[in-house]
Coordinates of C-alpha atoms in Angstrom, one line a residue:
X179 CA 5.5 34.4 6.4
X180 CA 4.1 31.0 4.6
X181 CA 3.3 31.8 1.2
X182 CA 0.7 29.3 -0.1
X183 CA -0.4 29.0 -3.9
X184 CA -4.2 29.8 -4.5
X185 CA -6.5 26.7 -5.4
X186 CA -7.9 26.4 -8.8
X187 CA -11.4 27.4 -8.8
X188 CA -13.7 24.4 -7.6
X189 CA -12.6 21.5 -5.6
X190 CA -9.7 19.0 -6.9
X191 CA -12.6 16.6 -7.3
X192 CA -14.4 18.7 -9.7
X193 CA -11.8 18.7 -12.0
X194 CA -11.7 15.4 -12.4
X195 CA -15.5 14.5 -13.1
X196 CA -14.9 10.9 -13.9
X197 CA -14.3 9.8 -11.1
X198 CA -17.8 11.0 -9.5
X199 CA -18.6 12.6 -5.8
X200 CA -20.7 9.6 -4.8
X201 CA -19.7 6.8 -2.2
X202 CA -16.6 4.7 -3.2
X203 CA -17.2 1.0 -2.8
X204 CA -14.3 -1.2 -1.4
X205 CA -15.2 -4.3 -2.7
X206 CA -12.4 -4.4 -5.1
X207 CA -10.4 -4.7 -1.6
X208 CA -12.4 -7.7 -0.4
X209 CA -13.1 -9.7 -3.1
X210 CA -10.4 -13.1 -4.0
X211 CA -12.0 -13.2 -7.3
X212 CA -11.5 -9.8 -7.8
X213 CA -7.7 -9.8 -6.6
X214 CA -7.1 -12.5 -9.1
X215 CA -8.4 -10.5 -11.4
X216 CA -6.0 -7.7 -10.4
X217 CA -2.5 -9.8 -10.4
X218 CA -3.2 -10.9 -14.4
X219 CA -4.4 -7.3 -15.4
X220 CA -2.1 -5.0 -13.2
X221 CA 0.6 -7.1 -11.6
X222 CA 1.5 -8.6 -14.9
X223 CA 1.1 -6.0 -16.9
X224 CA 2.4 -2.4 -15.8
X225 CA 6.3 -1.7 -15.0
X226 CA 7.1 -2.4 -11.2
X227 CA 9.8 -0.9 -9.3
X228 CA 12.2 -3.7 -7.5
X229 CA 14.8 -1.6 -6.8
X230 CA 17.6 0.7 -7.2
X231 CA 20.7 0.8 -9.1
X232 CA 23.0 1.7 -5.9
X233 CA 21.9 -2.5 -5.2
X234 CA 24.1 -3.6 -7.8
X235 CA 27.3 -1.5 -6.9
X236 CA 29.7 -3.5 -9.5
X237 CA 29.3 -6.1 -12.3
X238 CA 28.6 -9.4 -10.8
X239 CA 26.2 -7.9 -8.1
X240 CA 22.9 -9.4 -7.7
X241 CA 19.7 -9.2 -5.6
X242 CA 16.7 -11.9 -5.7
X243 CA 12.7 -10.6 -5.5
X244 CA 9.9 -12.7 -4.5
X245 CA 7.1 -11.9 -6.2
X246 CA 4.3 -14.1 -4.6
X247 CA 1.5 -11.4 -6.7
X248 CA 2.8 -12.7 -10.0
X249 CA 3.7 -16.3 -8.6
X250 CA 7.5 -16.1 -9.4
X251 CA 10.5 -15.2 -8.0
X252 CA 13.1 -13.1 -9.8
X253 CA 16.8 -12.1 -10.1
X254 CA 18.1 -8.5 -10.9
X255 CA 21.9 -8.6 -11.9
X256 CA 24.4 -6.1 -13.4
X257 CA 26.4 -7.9 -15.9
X258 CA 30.1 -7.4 -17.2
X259 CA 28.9 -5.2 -19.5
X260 CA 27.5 -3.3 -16.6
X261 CA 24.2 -3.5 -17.5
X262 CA 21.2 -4.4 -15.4
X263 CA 19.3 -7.7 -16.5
X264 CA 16.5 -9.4 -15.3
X265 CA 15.4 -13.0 -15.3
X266 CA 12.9 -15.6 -14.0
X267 CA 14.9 -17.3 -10.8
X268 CA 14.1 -21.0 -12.1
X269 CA 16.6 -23.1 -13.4
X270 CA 15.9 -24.9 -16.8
X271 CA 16.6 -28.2 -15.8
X272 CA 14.2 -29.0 -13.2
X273 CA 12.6 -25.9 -12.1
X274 CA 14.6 -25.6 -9.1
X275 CA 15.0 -21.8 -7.2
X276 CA 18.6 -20.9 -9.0
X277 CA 19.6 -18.3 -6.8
X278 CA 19.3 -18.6 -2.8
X279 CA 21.2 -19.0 0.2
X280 CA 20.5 -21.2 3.4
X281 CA 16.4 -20.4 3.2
X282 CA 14.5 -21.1 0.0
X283 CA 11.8 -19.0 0.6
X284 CA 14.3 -15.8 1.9
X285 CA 15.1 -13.2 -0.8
X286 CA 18.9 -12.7 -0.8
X287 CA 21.6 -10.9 -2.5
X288 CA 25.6 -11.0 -3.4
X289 CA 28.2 -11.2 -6.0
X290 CA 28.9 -13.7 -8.8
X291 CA 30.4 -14.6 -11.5
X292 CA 28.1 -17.2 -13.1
X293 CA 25.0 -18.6 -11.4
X294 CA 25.3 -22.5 -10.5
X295 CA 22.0 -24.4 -9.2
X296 CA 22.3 -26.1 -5.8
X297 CA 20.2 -29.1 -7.1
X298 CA 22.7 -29.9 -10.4
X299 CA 25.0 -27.7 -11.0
X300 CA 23.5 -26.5 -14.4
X301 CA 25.5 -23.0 -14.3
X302 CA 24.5 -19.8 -16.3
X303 CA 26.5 -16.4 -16.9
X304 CA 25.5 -13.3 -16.4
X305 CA 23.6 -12.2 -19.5
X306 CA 21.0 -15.9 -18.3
X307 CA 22.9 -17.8 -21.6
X308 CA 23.4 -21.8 -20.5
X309 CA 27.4 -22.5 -20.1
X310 CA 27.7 -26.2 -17.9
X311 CA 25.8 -29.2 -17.6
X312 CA 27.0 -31.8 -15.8
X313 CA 27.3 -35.2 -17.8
X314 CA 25.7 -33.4 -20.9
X315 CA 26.4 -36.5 -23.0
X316 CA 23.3 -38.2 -21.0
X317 CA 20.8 -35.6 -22.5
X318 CA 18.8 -36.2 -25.7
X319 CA 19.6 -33.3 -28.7
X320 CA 20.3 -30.8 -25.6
X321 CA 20.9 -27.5 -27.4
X322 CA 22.8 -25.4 -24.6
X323 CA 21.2 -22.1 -26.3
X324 CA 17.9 -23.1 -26.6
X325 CA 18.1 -23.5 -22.3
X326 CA 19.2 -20.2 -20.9
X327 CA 17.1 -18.1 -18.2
X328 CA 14.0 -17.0 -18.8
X329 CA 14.2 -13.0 -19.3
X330 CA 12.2 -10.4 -18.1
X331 CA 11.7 -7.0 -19.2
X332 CA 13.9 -4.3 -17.8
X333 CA 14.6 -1.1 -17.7
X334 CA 15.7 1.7 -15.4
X335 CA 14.8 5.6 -15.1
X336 CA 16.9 7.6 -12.4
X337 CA 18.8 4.5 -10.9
X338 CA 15.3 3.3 -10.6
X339 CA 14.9 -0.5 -11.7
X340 CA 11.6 -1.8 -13.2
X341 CA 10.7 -5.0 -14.5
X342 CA 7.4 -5.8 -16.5
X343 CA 5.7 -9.7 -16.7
X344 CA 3.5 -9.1 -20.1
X345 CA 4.8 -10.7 -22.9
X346 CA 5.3 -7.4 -24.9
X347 CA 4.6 -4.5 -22.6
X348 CA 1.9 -2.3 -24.0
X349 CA 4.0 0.9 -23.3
X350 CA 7.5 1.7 -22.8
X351 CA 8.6 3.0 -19.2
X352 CA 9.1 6.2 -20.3
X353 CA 5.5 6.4 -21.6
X354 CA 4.0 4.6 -18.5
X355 CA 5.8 7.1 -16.4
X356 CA 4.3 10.0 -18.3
X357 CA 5.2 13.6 -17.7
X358 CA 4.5 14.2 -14.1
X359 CA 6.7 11.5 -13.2
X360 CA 9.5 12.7 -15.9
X361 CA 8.9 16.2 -14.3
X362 CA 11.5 14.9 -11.4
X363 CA 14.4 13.9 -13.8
X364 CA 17.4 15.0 -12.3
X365 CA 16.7 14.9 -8.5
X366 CA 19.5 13.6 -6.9
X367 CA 18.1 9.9 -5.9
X368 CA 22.1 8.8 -6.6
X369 CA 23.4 11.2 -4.5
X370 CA 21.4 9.1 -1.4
X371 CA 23.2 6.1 -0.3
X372 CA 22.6 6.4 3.4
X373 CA 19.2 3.8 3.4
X374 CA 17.2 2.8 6.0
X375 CA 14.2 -0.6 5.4
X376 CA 11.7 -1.5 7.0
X377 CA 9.3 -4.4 5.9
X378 CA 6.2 -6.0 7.6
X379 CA 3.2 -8.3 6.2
X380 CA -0.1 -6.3 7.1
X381 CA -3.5 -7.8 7.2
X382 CA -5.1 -5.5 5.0
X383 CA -5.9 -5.2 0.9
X384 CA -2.9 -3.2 -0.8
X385 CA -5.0 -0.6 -1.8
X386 CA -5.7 0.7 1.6
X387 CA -2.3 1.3 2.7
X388 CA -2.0 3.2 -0.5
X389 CA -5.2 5.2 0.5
X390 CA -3.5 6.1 3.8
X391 CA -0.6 8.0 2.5
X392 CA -2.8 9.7 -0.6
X393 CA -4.7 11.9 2.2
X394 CA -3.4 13.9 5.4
X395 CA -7.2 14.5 6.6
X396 CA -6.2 11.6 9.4
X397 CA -2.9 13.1 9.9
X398 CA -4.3 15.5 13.3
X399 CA -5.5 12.8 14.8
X400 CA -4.4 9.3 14.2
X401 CA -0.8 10.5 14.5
X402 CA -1.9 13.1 17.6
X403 CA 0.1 11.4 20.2
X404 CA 3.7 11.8 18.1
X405 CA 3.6 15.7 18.6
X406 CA 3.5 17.9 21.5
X407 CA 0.2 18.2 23.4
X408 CA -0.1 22.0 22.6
X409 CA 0.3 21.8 18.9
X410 CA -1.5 18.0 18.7
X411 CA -4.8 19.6 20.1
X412 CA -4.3 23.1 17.6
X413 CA -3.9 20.5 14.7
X414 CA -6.5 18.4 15.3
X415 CA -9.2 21.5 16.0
X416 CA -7.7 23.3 12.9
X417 CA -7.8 20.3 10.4
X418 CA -5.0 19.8 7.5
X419 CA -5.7 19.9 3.7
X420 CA -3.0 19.7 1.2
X421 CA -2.6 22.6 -1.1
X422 CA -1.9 20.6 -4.7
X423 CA -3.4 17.1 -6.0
X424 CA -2.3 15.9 -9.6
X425 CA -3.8 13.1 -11.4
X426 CA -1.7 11.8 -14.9
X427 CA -2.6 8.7 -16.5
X428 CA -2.8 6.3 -14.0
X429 CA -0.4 7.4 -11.6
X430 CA -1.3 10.3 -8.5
X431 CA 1.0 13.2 -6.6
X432 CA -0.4 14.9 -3.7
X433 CA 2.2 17.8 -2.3
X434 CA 1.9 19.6 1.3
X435 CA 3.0 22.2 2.9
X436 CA 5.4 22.3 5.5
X437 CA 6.4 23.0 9.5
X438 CA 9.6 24.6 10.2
X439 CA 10.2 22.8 13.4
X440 CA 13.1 24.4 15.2
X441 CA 11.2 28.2 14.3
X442 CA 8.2 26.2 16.7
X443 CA 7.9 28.1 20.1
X444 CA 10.3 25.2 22.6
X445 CA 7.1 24.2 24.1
X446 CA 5.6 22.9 21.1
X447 CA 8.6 20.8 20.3
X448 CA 9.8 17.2 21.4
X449 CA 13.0 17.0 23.5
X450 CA 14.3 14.2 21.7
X451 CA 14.3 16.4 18.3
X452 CA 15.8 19.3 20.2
X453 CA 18.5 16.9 21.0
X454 CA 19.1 15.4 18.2
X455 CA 17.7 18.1 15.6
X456 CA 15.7 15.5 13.9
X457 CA 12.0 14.6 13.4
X458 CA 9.4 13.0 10.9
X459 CA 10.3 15.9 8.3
X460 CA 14.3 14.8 8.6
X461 CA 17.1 16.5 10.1
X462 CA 17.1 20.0 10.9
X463 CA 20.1 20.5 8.6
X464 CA 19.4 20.0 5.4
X465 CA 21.8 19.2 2.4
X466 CA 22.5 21.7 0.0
X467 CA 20.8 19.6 -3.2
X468 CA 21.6 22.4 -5.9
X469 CA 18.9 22.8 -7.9
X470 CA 15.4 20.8 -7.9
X471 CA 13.8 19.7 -11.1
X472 CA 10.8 21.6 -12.1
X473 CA 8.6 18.6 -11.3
X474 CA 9.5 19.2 -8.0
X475 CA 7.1 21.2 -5.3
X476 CA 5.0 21.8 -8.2
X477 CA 2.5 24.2 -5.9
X478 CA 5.7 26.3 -5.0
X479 CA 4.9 26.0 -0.9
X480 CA 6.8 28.2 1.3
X481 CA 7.8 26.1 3.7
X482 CA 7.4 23.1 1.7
X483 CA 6.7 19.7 3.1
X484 CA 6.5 17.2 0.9
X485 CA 5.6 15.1 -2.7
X486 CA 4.2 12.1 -3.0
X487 CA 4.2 10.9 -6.1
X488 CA 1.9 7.6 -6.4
X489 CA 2.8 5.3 -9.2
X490 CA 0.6 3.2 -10.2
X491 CA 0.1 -0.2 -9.1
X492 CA 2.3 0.2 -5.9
X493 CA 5.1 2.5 -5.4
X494 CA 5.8 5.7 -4.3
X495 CA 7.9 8.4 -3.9
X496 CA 8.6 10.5 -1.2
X497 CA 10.7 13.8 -1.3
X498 CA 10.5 15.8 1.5
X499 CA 11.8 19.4 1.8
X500 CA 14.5 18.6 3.8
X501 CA 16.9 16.9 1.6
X502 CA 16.0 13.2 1.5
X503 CA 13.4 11.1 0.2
X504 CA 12.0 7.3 0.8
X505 CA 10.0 5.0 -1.2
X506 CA 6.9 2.8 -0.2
X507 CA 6.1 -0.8 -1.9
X508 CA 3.2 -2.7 -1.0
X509 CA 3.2 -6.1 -2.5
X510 CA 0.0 -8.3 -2.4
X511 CA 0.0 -11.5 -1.0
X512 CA -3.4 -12.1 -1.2
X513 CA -6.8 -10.4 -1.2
X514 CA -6.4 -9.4 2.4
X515 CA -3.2 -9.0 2.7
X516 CA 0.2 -7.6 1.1
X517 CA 4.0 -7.2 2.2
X518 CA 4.9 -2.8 3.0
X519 CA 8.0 -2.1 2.6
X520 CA 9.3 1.1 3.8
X521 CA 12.7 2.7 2.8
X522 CA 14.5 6.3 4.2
X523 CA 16.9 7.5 1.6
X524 CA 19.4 9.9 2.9
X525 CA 22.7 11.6 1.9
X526 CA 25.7 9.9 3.5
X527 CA 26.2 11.1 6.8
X528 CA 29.6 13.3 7.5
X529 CA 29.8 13.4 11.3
X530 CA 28.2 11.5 14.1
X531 CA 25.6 14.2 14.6
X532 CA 24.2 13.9 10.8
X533 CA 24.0 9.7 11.2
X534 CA 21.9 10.5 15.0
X535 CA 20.0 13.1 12.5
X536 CA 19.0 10.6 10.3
X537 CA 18.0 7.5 12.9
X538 CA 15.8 9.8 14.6
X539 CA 13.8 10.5 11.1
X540 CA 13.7 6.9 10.6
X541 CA 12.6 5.7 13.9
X542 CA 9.9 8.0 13.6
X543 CA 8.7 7.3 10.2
X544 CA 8.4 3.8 11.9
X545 CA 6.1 4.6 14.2
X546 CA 4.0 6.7 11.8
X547 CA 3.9 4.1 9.8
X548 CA 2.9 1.5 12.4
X549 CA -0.1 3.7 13.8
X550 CA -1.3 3.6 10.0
X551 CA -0.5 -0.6 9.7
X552 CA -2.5 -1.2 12.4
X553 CA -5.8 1.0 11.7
X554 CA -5.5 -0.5 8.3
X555 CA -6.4 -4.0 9.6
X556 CA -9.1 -2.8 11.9
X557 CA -10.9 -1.2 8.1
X558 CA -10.1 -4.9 6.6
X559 CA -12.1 -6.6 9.2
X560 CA -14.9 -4.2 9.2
X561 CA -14.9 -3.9 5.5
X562 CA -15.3 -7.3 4.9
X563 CA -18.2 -7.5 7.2
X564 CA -20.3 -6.2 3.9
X565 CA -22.2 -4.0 6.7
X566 CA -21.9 -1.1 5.0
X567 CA -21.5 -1.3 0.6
X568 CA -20.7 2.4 0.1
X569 CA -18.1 5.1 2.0
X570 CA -18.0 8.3 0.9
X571 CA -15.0 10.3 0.6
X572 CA -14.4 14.3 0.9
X573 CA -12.7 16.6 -1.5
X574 CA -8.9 16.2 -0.4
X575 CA -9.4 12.3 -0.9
X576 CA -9.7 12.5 -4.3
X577 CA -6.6 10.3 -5.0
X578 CA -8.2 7.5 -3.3
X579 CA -11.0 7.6 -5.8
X580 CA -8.3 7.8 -8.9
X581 CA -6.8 4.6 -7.4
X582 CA -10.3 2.6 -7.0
X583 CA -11.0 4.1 -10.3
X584 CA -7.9 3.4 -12.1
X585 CA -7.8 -0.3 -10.6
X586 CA -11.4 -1.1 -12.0
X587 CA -10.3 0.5 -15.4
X588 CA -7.3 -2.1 -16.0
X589 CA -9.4 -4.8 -15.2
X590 CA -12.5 -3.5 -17.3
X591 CA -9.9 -3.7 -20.1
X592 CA -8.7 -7.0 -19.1
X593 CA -12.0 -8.5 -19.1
X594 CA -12.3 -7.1 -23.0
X595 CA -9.3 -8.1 -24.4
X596 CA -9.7 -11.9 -23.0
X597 CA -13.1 -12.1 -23.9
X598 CA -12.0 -10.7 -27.4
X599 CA -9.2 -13.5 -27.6

């Protein structure tokens, strides 16, 4: 029997009055000025996730981010110390990229011992200090430790890596996390080094990919061809709503129920997950995890689905009840568009069947994801077409008025403080 948790009194929107029941306007989504606004007030401001510490398996590892949102490229490196460093991927001779392979413009990653540019041969350690220059003689006063690599802030939180472009971040990462997010210290993200990737340029604002995955009020019927005709048509006359939405500081968790797929009547499930004992929730079999931080399944489901935990500007986190968990990015390119990336986290496989388990989930979540992609680029042509200034939003979309919210509210306070300066 599925044991649900009873809903506080009122809707979830209710409880956050701030952010009103009236239409939501999208212009924040069509505007370049706007979006300009948003990469000095957001972008370089909060902590962003680039990674994760499995990336940099020994000292000398290293893996390059473009960052095209805060005009800069970056590169993430444990050093011999074993510590994980961060810098600006320019070299302080002539601005050259330091760190790439045969592309430029391709991110890359590897192993080093010191980082030499392609254009010179200016070299650097680990830790950004200046070591070589060729001909050094030839320079004027050249103080070797005045020119190392330009640092940016770092810090990690559960093998998680964040970096942060303000000068002196306003809070630590601990503090921008904030409880919610602390509330899932101790899940076993380490223990998941079977990953899967996926990454695609859509033609759509960032913020409405985000507002895709904050609600599952689409779910019956955007997604109604991935399941069985006979439970498809149930879902999509019965509706979905989640049973728990959280809001803390600037960052949003929405947690769902779940299906128990193999307890589904045979007719009401897909061959190829019979087969392979797979779906979109991950493999039948799940992993025996030990035990799950409080922050986890917060409205105690029974079966439990999932938690999405949005951090704000752009990342998420994904634990499903099965065992695994992926992460989403979506990295604005411009006003209109942004670069998704999509990655499956699993335990590593033991047997054949487990790896099969595992690429069935992550096919699927592929084409889940694609069906979302491209209805999000049908809303950015339409939005833009200023035909309609105002869309108003039900009760279980009340994370997608926290994000519109939260957005305007860091640029509000950007506008201040440069106005103030």
């Amino acid at each position: 029997m599925a044991r649900f948790p009873k809903p506080p009194e009122g809707s979830w929107t209710q409880h956050y009055p701030d952010l009103g029941t009236g239409p939501v306007s999208y212009d924040d989504s069509i505007s370049p000025d706007f979006y300009e606004l948003e990469r000095a007030a957001i972008f370089k401001r909060a902590w962003l996730n680039v990674g994760r510490a499995e990336q940099l398996p020994r000292n000398g590892s290293y893996f390059t981010k473009d960052l095209k949102v805060a005009n800069t490229s970056i590169v993430v490196v444990r050093n011999t110390q074993g510590e994980i460093k961060a810098f600006h991927n320019i070299c302080r001779h002539r601005g050259n990229k330091l760190v790439w392979n045969d592309m430029p413009l391709e991110e890359t990653n590897g192993f080093c011992k010191q980082f030499r540019c392609k254009y010179h041969a200016w070299r650097y350690d680990l830790d950004g200090h200046l070591t070589h220059v060729p001909q050094e003689g030839e320079f004027f006063d050249l103080d070797k430790n005045r020119y190392g690599l330009v640092p940016v802030h770092c810090e990690l939180w559960e093998g998680f890596i964040f970096v942060n472009f303000a000068a002196e971040p306003a809070q630590s990462l601990r503090d921008f996390l904030g409880p919610m997010v602390l509330g899932l210290e101790g899940y076993p993200f380490g223990q998941m080094t079977s990953r899967w990737c996926y990454r695609s340029e859509v033609k759509a604002n960032w913020k409405l990919y985000l507002d895709a995955f904050q609600e599952f009020y689409h779910a019956p019927v955007l997604h109604a061809n991935q399941s069985p005709t006979k439970y498809s048509k149930a879902a999509a006359e019965a509706g979905f709503e989640a049973p728990h939405y959280r809001i803390d500081g600037p960052h949003r968790l929405v947690s769902t129920s779940g299906v128990r797929t193999w307890e589904m009547d045979a007719d009401m499930r897909k061959p190829i997950d019979e087969i392979c004992r797979s779906g979109l929730f991950g493999p039948w079999d799940s992993p025996d995890l030990g035990p799950l931080p409080a922050g986890v399944n917060p409205a105690n489901c029974d079966p439990w689905g999932l938690d999405s935990f949005q951090l704000f500007p752009n990342f998420v986190i994904l634990i499903w009840g099965q065992g695994w968990y992926l992460t989403y990015h979506y990295w604005p390119t411009s006003y209109h568009s942004h670069v998704f990336e999509g990655t499956l986290y699993f335990p590593a496989p033991r047997t054949p069947r487990e790896r099969i388990a595992q690429e069935l989930a992550a096919v699927t979540f592929k084409e889940f994801g694609l069906q979302d992609a491209n209805t999000l680029e049908a809303t950015q042509t339409m939005i833009e077409s200023r035909a309609v200034d105002g869309f108003v939003l039900n009760d279980q979309e009340v994370l997608l008025r926290h994000l519109h919210h939260e957005t305007a509210e860091w640029v509000d306070e950007y506008r201040r403080a440069t106005v103030g300066d």
